[in-house]
Amino acid sequence: IDIDFYGNYSNRGTLYLDEDCDIWNSENLIIYGHHMASSAMFGDLDYFASESYWEEHKYIQFDTIYEEQTYEIVAAFYAHILYQNEEGFRYYQFIEADDEATFNEYVDFIAENQCYDTGVDIEYGDRLLTLSTCAYQVENGRFAVVAKLVTDDDEDTAAAEESAAPETSAPT
């Protein structure tokens, strides 16, 4: 987290995919980054704590050198890293759902912690993207945004909603 893209020390670090994620096969890709006061990295991610901000930014474009993908935001929430002996759902370890019951635990965690209800549902088998950064509401706090991959069936709906949305810019 303190190394840049070229392997050099940097207090900004770089955004990175959780080491247990497989870009091709993981059900949930988790990307981490610093919450920088300068708005670099994930410094602005917590804008999604505001429902009005989400209303104008409902989709995430996630591109790799292999493909371009669109994800629809499901939820934004605050949480914290649990101590080893502390009970609770560890969203930051949810990469694969071993079964539908495990997936439903994740859905329940999101529902209990979300900042607002987006009305976007996820189902067992959906491909997810989680963006996670530090938050300072509690010790070891985190802020995360979860989104689901827009499938071919959803693309027409997403395009129609985006074209109907007013043009906006990020708050400064």
JSON list of C-alpha atoms in Angstrom, two decimals:
[
{"chain": "A", "resi": 1, "resn": "ILE", "atom": "CA", "xyz": [0.00, 0.00, 0.00]},
{"chain": "A", "resi": 2, "resn": "ASP", "atom": "CA", "xyz": [3.09, 2.24, 0.23]},
{"chain": "A", "resi": 3, "resn": "ILE", "atom": "CA", "xyz": [4.56, 1.19, -3.11]},
{"chain": "A", "resi": 4, "resn": "ASP", "atom": "CA", "xyz": [3.74, 2.91, -6.40]},
{"chain": "A", "resi": 5, "resn": "PHE", "atom": "CA", "xyz": [3.01, 1.22, -9.72]},
{"chain": "A", "resi": 6, "resn": "TYR", "atom": "CA", "xyz": [6.73, 1.08, -10.51]},
{"chain": "A", "resi": 7, "resn": "GLY", "atom": "CA", "xyz": [7.78, -0.52, -7.21]},
{"chain": "A", "resi": 8, "resn": "ASN", "atom": "CA", "xyz": [9.08, 2.66, -5.58]},
{"chain": "A", "resi": 9, "resn": "TYR", "atom": "CA", "xyz": [8.14, 3.87, -2.10]},
{"chain": "A", "resi": 10, "resn": "SER", "atom": "CA", "xyz": [5.25, 6.31, -2.14]},
{"chain": "A", "resi": 11, "resn": "ASN", "atom": "CA", "xyz": [3.00, 7.50, 0.68]},
{"chain": "A", "resi": 12, "resn": "ARG", "atom": "CA", "xyz": [0.20, 7.51, -1.90]},
{"chain": "A", "resi": 13, "resn": "GLY", "atom": "CA", "xyz": [0.81, 3.88, -2.77]},
{"chain": "A", "resi": 14, "resn": "THR", "atom": "CA", "xyz": [-1.30, 2.59, -5.62]},
{"chain": "A", "resi": 15, "resn": "LEU", "atom": "CA", "xyz": [-4.69, 0.98, -5.99]},
{"chain": "A", "resi": 16, "resn": "TYR", "atom": "CA", "xyz": [-4.36, -2.78, -5.81]},
{"chain": "A", "resi": 17, "resn": "LEU", "atom": "CA", "xyz": [-6.44, -5.91, -6.15]},
{"chain": "A", "resi": 18, "resn": "ASP", "atom": "CA", "xyz": [-6.65, -8.19, -3.11]},
{"chain": "A", "resi": 19, "resn": "GLU", "atom": "CA", "xyz": [-3.99, -10.87, -3.45]},
{"chain": "A", "resi": 20, "resn": "ASP", "atom": "CA", "xyz": [-6.59, -13.65, -3.20]},
{"chain": "A", "resi": 21, "resn": "CYS", "atom": "CA", "xyz": [-8.63, -12.31, -6.13]},
{"chain": "A", "resi": 22, "resn": "ASP", "atom": "CA", "xyz": [-8.44, -13.81, -9.59]},
{"chain": "A", "resi": 23, "resn": "ILE", "atom": "CA", "xyz": [-9.36, -11.14, -12.13]},
{"chain": "A", "resi": 24, "resn": "TRP", "atom": "CA", "xyz": [-11.00, -13.78, -14.36]},
{"chain": "A", "resi": 25, "resn": "ASN", "atom": "CA", "xyz": [-12.78, -15.99, -11.86]},
{"chain": "A", "resi": 26, "resn": "SER", "atom": "CA", "xyz": [-13.39, -14.34, -8.50]},
{"chain": "A", "resi": 27, "resn": "GLU", "atom": "CA", "xyz": [-16.99, -13.55, -7.65]},
{"chain": "A", "resi": 28, "resn": "ASN", "atom": "CA", "xyz": [-15.94, -10.40, -5.80]},
{"chain": "A", "resi": 29, "resn": "LEU", "atom": "CA", "xyz": [-12.95, -8.32, -6.87]},
{"chain": "A", "resi": 30, "resn": "ILE", "atom": "CA", "xyz": [-11.76, -6.19, -3.96]},
{"chain": "A", "resi": 31, "resn": "ILE", "atom": "CA", "xyz": [-9.64, -3.14, -4.77]},
{"chain": "A", "resi": 32, "resn": "TYR", "atom": "CA", "xyz": [-7.92, -1.24, -1.96]},
{"chain": "A", "resi": 33, "resn": "GLY", "atom": "CA", "xyz": [-6.51, 2.25, -1.95]},
{"chain": "A", "resi": 34, "resn": "HIS", "atom": "CA", "xyz": [-5.54, 5.03, 0.43]},
{"chain": "A", "resi": 35, "resn": "HIS", "atom": "CA", "xyz": [-8.05, 7.70, 1.39]},
{"chain": "A", "resi": 36, "resn": "MET", "atom": "CA", "xyz": [-5.91, 10.71, 0.50]},
{"chain": "A", "resi": 37, "resn": "ALA", "atom": "CA", "xyz": [-6.84, 14.21, 1.63]},
{"chain": "A", "resi": 38, "resn": "SER", "atom": "CA", "xyz": [-5.67, 15.42, -1.79]},
{"chain": "A", "resi": 39, "resn": "SER", "atom": "CA", "xyz": [-8.48, 13.36, -3.40]},
{"chain": "A", "resi": 40, "resn": "ALA", "atom": "CA", "xyz": [-5.86, 11.05, -4.94]},
{"chain": "A", "resi": 41, "resn": "MET", "atom": "CA", "xyz": [-6.39, 7.30, -4.97]},
{"chain": "A", "resi": 42, "resn": "PHE", "atom": "CA", "xyz": [-9.70, 6.67, -3.12]},
{"chain": "A", "resi": 43, "resn": "GLY", "atom": "CA", "xyz": [-9.72, 10.09, -1.46]},
{"chain": "A", "resi": 44, "resn": "ASP", "atom": "CA", "xyz": [-13.14, 10.85, -2.92]},
{"chain": "A", "resi": 45, "resn": "LEU", "atom": "CA", "xyz": [-14.68, 7.40, -2.50]},
{"chain": "A", "resi": 46, "resn": "ASP", "atom": "CA", "xyz": [-16.59, 8.49, 0.59]},
{"chain": "A", "resi": 47, "resn": "TYR", "atom": "CA", "xyz": [-18.60, 10.92, -1.57]},
{"chain": "A", "resi": 48, "resn": "PHE", "atom": "CA", "xyz": [-20.75, 7.82, -2.09]},
{"chain": "A", "resi": 49, "resn": "ALA", "atom": "CA", "xyz": [-21.87, 8.10, 1.55]},
{"chain": "A", "resi": 50, "resn": "SER", "atom": "CA", "xyz": [-24.21, 10.77, 0.18]},
{"chain": "A", "resi": 51, "resn": "GLU", "atom": "CA", "xyz": [-27.30, 9.43, -1.57]},
{"chain": "A", "resi": 52, "resn": "SER", "atom": "CA", "xyz": [-27.47, 12.56, -3.72]},
{"chain": "A", "resi": 53, "resn": "TYR", "atom": "CA", "xyz": [-23.93, 11.89, -4.99]},
{"chain": "A", "resi": 54, "resn": "TRP", "atom": "CA", "xyz": [-24.84, 8.29, -5.78]},
{"chain": "A", "resi": 55, "resn": "GLU", "atom": "CA", "xyz": [-27.96, 9.51, -7.64]},
{"chain": "A", "resi": 56, "resn": "GLU", "atom": "CA", "xyz": [-25.62, 11.18, -10.13]},
{"chain": "A", "resi": 57, "resn": "HIS", "atom": "CA", "xyz": [-22.93, 8.46, -10.19]},
{"chain": "A", "resi": 58, "resn": "LYS", "atom": "CA", "xyz": [-24.63, 5.06, -10.26]},
{"chain": "A", "resi": 59, "resn": "TYR", "atom": "CA", "xyz": [-22.09, 3.21, -12.36]},
{"chain": "A", "resi": 60, "resn": "ILE", "atom": "CA", "xyz": [-18.40, 2.36, -12.19]},
{"chain": "A", "resi": 61, "resn": "GLN", "atom": "CA", "xyz": [-16.39, 1.77, -15.33]},
{"chain": "A", "resi": 62, "resn": "PHE", "atom": "CA", "xyz": [-13.69, -0.82, -14.55]},
{"chain": "A", "resi": 63, "resn": "ASP", "atom": "CA", "xyz": [-11.28, -1.39, -17.41]},
{"chain": "A", "resi": 64, "resn": "THR", "atom": "CA", "xyz": [-8.31, -3.72, -17.61]},
{"chain": "A", "resi": 65, "resn": "ILE", "atom": "CA", "xyz": [-5.93, -4.29, -20.48]},
{"chain": "A", "resi": 66, "resn": "TYR", "atom": "CA", "xyz": [-8.18, -7.21, -21.42]},
{"chain": "A", "resi": 67, "resn": "GLU", "atom": "CA", "xyz": [-11.71, -5.81, -21.26]},
{"chain": "A", "resi": 68, "resn": "GLU", "atom": "CA", "xyz": [-14.00, -2.94, -20.34]},
{"chain": "A", "resi": 69, "resn": "GLN", "atom": "CA", "xyz": [-16.74, -3.58, -17.80]},
{"chain": "A", "resi": 70, "resn": "THR", "atom": "CA", "xyz": [-19.53, -1.56, -16.25]},
{"chain": "A", "resi": 71, "resn": "TYR", "atom": "CA", "xyz": [-20.68, -2.15, -12.68]},
{"chain": "A", "resi": 72, "resn": "GLU", "atom": "CA", "xyz": [-23.85, -0.80, -11.09]},
{"chain": "A", "resi": 73, "resn": "ILE", "atom": "CA", "xyz": [-23.46, 0.43, -7.51]},
{"chain": "A", "resi": 74, "resn": "VAL", "atom": "CA", "xyz": [-25.32, -1.71, -5.01]},
{"chain": "A", "resi": 75, "resn": "ALA", "atom": "CA", "xyz": [-24.32, -0.09, -1.72]},
{"chain": "A", "resi": 76, "resn": "ALA", "atom": "CA", "xyz": [-21.92, 2.17, 0.12]},
{"chain": "A", "resi": 77, "resn": "PHE", "atom": "CA", "xyz": [-21.18, 1.45, 3.76]},
{"chain": "A", "resi": 78, "resn": "TYR", "atom": "CA", "xyz": [-18.94, 2.10, 6.74]},
{"chain": "A", "resi": 79, "resn": "ALA", "atom": "CA", "xyz": [-17.43, -0.82, 8.64]},
{"chain": "A", "resi": 80, "resn": "HIS", "atom": "CA", "xyz": [-14.26, -1.68, 10.54]},
{"chain": "A", "resi": 81, "resn": "ILE", "atom": "CA", "xyz": [-11.60, -4.35, 10.51]},
{"chain": "A", "resi": 82, "resn": "LEU", "atom": "CA", "xyz": [-12.50, -6.91, 13.15]},
{"chain": "A", "resi": 83, "resn": "TYR", "atom": "CA", "xyz": [-10.01, -8.17, 15.70]},
{"chain": "A", "resi": 84, "resn": "GLN", "atom": "CA", "xyz": [-9.14, -11.89, 15.46]},
{"chain": "A", "resi": 85, "resn": "ASN", "atom": "CA", "xyz": [-11.40, -12.81, 18.37]},
{"chain": "A", "resi": 86, "resn": "GLU", "atom": "CA", "xyz": [-14.19, -10.42, 17.35]},
{"chain": "A", "resi": 87, "resn": "GLU", "atom": "CA", "xyz": [-17.31, -11.98, 15.82]},
{"chain": "A", "resi": 88, "resn": "GLY", "atom": "CA", "xyz": [-18.90, -10.57, 12.71]},
{"chain": "A", "resi": 89, "resn": "PHE", "atom": "CA", "xyz": [-18.88, -10.69, 8.93]},
{"chain": "A", "resi": 90, "resn": "ARG", "atom": "CA", "xyz": [-15.55, -9.74, 7.35]},
{"chain": "A", "resi": 91, "resn": "TYR", "atom": "CA", "xyz": [-16.52, -8.12, 4.05]},
{"chain": "A", "resi": 92, "resn": "TYR", "atom": "CA", "xyz": [-12.84, -7.69, 3.22]},
{"chain": "A", "resi": 93, "resn": "GLN", "atom": "CA", "xyz": [-12.43, -11.48, 3.09]},
{"chain": "A", "resi": 94, "resn": "PHE", "atom": "CA", "xyz": [-15.49, -12.14, 0.93]},
{"chain": "A", "resi": 95, "resn": "ILE", "atom": "CA", "xyz": [-14.04, -13.08, -2.45]},
{"chain": "A", "resi": 96, "resn": "GLU", "atom": "CA", "xyz": [-15.85, -16.34, -3.17]},
{"chain": "A", "resi": 97, "resn": "ALA", "atom": "CA", "xyz": [-19.19, -17.53, -1.84]},
{"chain": "A", "resi": 98, "resn": "ASP", "atom": "CA", "xyz": [-18.74, -21.16, -0.87]},
{"chain": "A", "resi": 99, "resn": "ASP", "atom": "CA", "xyz": [-22.51, -21.53, -1.10]},
{"chain": "A", "resi": 100, "resn": "GLU", "atom": "CA", "xyz": [-25.68, -19.48, -1.29]},
{"chain": "A", "resi": 101, "resn": "ALA", "atom": "CA", "xyz": [-25.89, -19.23, 2.52]},
{"chain": "A", "resi": 102, "resn": "THR", "atom": "CA", "xyz": [-22.48, -17.51, 2.66]},
{"chain": "A", "resi": 103, "resn": "PHE", "atom": "CA", "xyz": [-23.54, -15.16, -0.12]},
{"chain": "A", "resi": 104, "resn": "ASN", "atom": "CA", "xyz": [-26.70, -14.31, 1.82]},
{"chain": "A", "resi": 105, "resn": "GLU", "atom": "CA", "xyz": [-24.59, -13.46, 4.89]},
{"chain": "A", "resi": 106, "resn": "TYR", "atom": "CA", "xyz": [-22.81, -10.91, 2.72]},
{"chain": "A", "resi": 107, "resn": "VAL", "atom": "CA", "xyz": [-26.13, -9.51, 1.46]},
{"chain": "A", "resi": 108, "resn": "ASP", "atom": "CA", "xyz": [-27.35, -9.23, 5.07]},
{"chain": "A", "resi": 109, "resn": "PHE", "atom": "CA", "xyz": [-24.11, -7.46, 6.09]},
{"chain": "A", "resi": 110, "resn": "ILE", "atom": "CA", "xyz": [-24.58, -4.92, 3.30]},
{"chain": "A", "resi": 111, "resn": "ALA", "atom": "CA", "xyz": [-28.24, -4.36, 4.21]},
{"chain": "A", "resi": 112, "resn": "GLU", "atom": "CA", "xyz": [-27.35, -3.77, 7.87]},
{"chain": "A", "resi": 113, "resn": "ASN", "atom": "CA", "xyz": [-24.50, -1.35, 7.15]},
{"chain": "A", "resi": 114, "resn": "GLN", "atom": "CA", "xyz": [-25.44, 0.52, 3.97]},
{"chain": "A", "resi": 115, "resn": "CYS", "atom": "CA", "xyz": [-25.65, 4.30, 4.10]},
{"chain": "A", "resi": 116, "resn": "TYR", "atom": "CA", "xyz": [-28.93, 4.26, 2.10]},
{"chain": "A", "resi": 117, "resn": "ASP", "atom": "CA", "xyz": [-30.96, 1.83, 0.00]},
{"chain": "A", "resi": 118, "resn": "THR", "atom": "CA", "xyz": [-30.09, 2.01, -3.70]},
{"chain": "A", "resi": 119, "resn": "GLY", "atom": "CA", "xyz": [-32.83, -0.44, -4.63]},
{"chain": "A", "resi": 120, "resn": "VAL", "atom": "CA", "xyz": [-30.21, -2.46, -6.56]},
{"chain": "A", "resi": 121, "resn": "ASP", "atom": "CA", "xyz": [-30.35, -6.12, -5.60]},
{"chain": "A", "resi": 122, "resn": "ILE", "atom": "CA", "xyz": [-27.65, -8.74, -5.94]},
{"chain": "A", "resi": 123, "resn": "GLU", "atom": "CA", "xyz": [-28.20, -12.44, -6.45]},
{"chain": "A", "resi": 124, "resn": "TYR", "atom": "CA", "xyz": [-26.09, -15.50, -5.84]},
{"chain": "A", "resi": 125, "resn": "GLY", "atom": "CA", "xyz": [-23.83, -15.81, -8.88]},
{"chain": "A", "resi": 126, "resn": "ASP", "atom": "CA", "xyz": [-23.51, -12.06, -9.60]},
{"chain": "A", "resi": 127, "resn": "ARG", "atom": "CA", "xyz": [-19.98, -10.80, -10.22]},
{"chain": "A", "resi": 128, "resn": "LEU", "atom": "CA", "xyz": [-19.12, -8.01, -7.78]},
{"chain": "A", "resi": 129, "resn": "LEU", "atom": "CA", "xyz": [-16.57, -5.23, -7.44]},
{"chain": "A", "resi": 130, "resn": "THR", "atom": "CA", "xyz": [-15.73, -3.77, -4.03]},
{"chain": "A", "resi": 131, "resn": "LEU", "atom": "CA", "xyz": [-13.73, -0.56, -3.61]},
{"chain": "A", "resi": 132, "resn": "SER", "atom": "CA", "xyz": [-12.39, -0.20, -0.07]},
{"chain": "A", "resi": 133, "resn": "THR", "atom": "CA", "xyz": [-10.50, 2.56, 1.72]},
{"chain": "A", "resi": 134, "resn": "CYS", "atom": "CA", "xyz": [-9.70, 3.73, 5.22]},
{"chain": "A", "resi": 135, "resn": "ALA", "atom": "CA", "xyz": [-12.31, 5.72, 7.12]},
{"chain": "A", "resi": 136, "resn": "TYR", "atom": "CA", "xyz": [-11.87, 7.44, 10.42]},
{"chain": "A", "resi": 137, "resn": "GLN", "atom": "CA", "xyz": [-15.31, 7.09, 12.04]},
{"chain": "A", "resi": 138, "resn": "VAL", "atom": "CA", "xyz": [-13.94, 4.34, 14.33]},
{"chain": "A", "resi": 139, "resn": "GLU", "atom": "CA", "xyz": [-10.63, 2.61, 15.02]},
{"chain": "A", "resi": 140, "resn": "ASN", "atom": "CA", "xyz": [-9.64, 0.53, 11.96]},
{"chain": "A", "resi": 141, "resn": "GLY", "atom": "CA", "xyz": [-12.59, 2.06, 10.10]},
{"chain": "A", "resi": 142, "resn": "ARG", "atom": "CA", "xyz": [-13.27, 1.38, 6.45]},
{"chain": "A", "resi": 143, "resn": "PHE", "atom": "CA", "xyz": [-15.55, 2.77, 3.78]},
{"chain": "A", "resi": 144, "resn": "ALA", "atom": "CA", "xyz": [-16.55, 0.56, 0.88]},
{"chain": "A", "resi": 145, "resn": "VAL", "atom": "CA", "xyz": [-18.60, 0.70, -2.28]},
{"chain": "A", "resi": 146, "resn": "VAL", "atom": "CA", "xyz": [-19.99, -2.54, -3.72]},
{"chain": "A", "resi": 147, "resn": "ALA", "atom": "CA", "xyz": [-21.17, -2.81, -7.32]},
{"chain": "A", "resi": 148, "resn": "LYS", "atom": "CA", "xyz": [-22.38, -5.64, -9.54]},
{"chain": "A", "resi": 149, "resn": "LEU", "atom": "CA", "xyz": [-21.33, -6.37, -13.09]},
{"chain": "A", "resi": 150, "resn": "VAL", "atom": "CA", "xyz": [-23.82, -5.13, -15.64]},
{"chain": "A", "resi": 151, "resn": "THR", "atom": "CA", "xyz": [-24.63, -8.04, -17.95]},
{"chain": "A", "resi": 152, "resn": "ASP", "atom": "CA", "xyz": [-25.59, -7.79, -21.60]},
{"chain": "A", "resi": 153, "resn": "ASP", "atom": "CA", "xyz": [-29.25, -7.93, -20.54]},
{"chain": "A", "resi": 154, "resn": "ASP", "atom": "CA", "xyz": [-28.74, -4.93, -18.25]},
{"chain": "A", "resi": 155, "resn": "GLU", "atom": "CA", "xyz": [-26.71, -2.77, -20.67]},
{"chain": "A", "resi": 156, "resn": "ASP", "atom": "CA", "xyz": [-29.70, -1.28, -22.49]},
{"chain": "A", "resi": 157, "resn": "THR", "atom": "CA", "xyz": [-31.28, -0.26, -19.17]},
{"chain": "A", "resi": 158, "resn": "ALA", "atom": "CA", "xyz": [-28.01, 1.24, -17.91]},
{"chain": "A", "resi": 159, "resn": "ALA", "atom": "CA", "xyz": [-27.45, 3.18, -21.14]},
{"chain": "A", "resi": 160, "resn": "ALA", "atom": "CA", "xyz": [-30.98, 4.57, -21.03]},
{"chain": "A", "resi": 161, "resn": "GLU", "atom": "CA", "xyz": [-30.60, 5.69, -17.40]},
{"chain": "A", "resi": 162, "resn": "GLU", "atom": "CA", "xyz": [-27.18, 7.28, -18.04]},
{"chain": "A", "resi": 163, "resn": "SER", "atom": "CA", "xyz": [-28.46, 9.23, -21.06]},
{"chain": "A", "resi": 164, "resn": "ALA", "atom": "CA", "xyz": [-31.41, 10.49, -19.01]},
{"chain": "A", "resi": 165, "resn": "ALA", "atom": "CA", "xyz": [-29.20, 11.59, -16.09]},
{"chain": "A", "resi": 166, "resn": "PRO", "atom": "CA", "xyz": [-28.05, 15.23, -16.00]},
{"chain": "A", "resi": 167, "resn": "GLU", "atom": "CA", "xyz": [-24.36, 15.93, -16.51]},
{"chain": "A", "resi": 168, "resn": "THR", "atom": "CA", "xyz": [-22.57, 16.59, -13.23]},
{"chain": "A", "resi": 169, "resn": "SER", "atom": "CA", "xyz": [-19.10, 16.91, -11.85]},
{"chain": "A", "resi": 170, "resn": "ALA", "atom": "CA", "xyz": [-17.57, 15.63, -8.62]},
{"chain": "A", "resi": 171, "resn": "PRO", "atom": "CA", "xyz": [-17.81, 17.95, -5.61]},
{"chain": "A", "resi": 172, "resn": "THR", "atom": "CA", "xyz": [-14.63, 19.87, -4.93]}
]
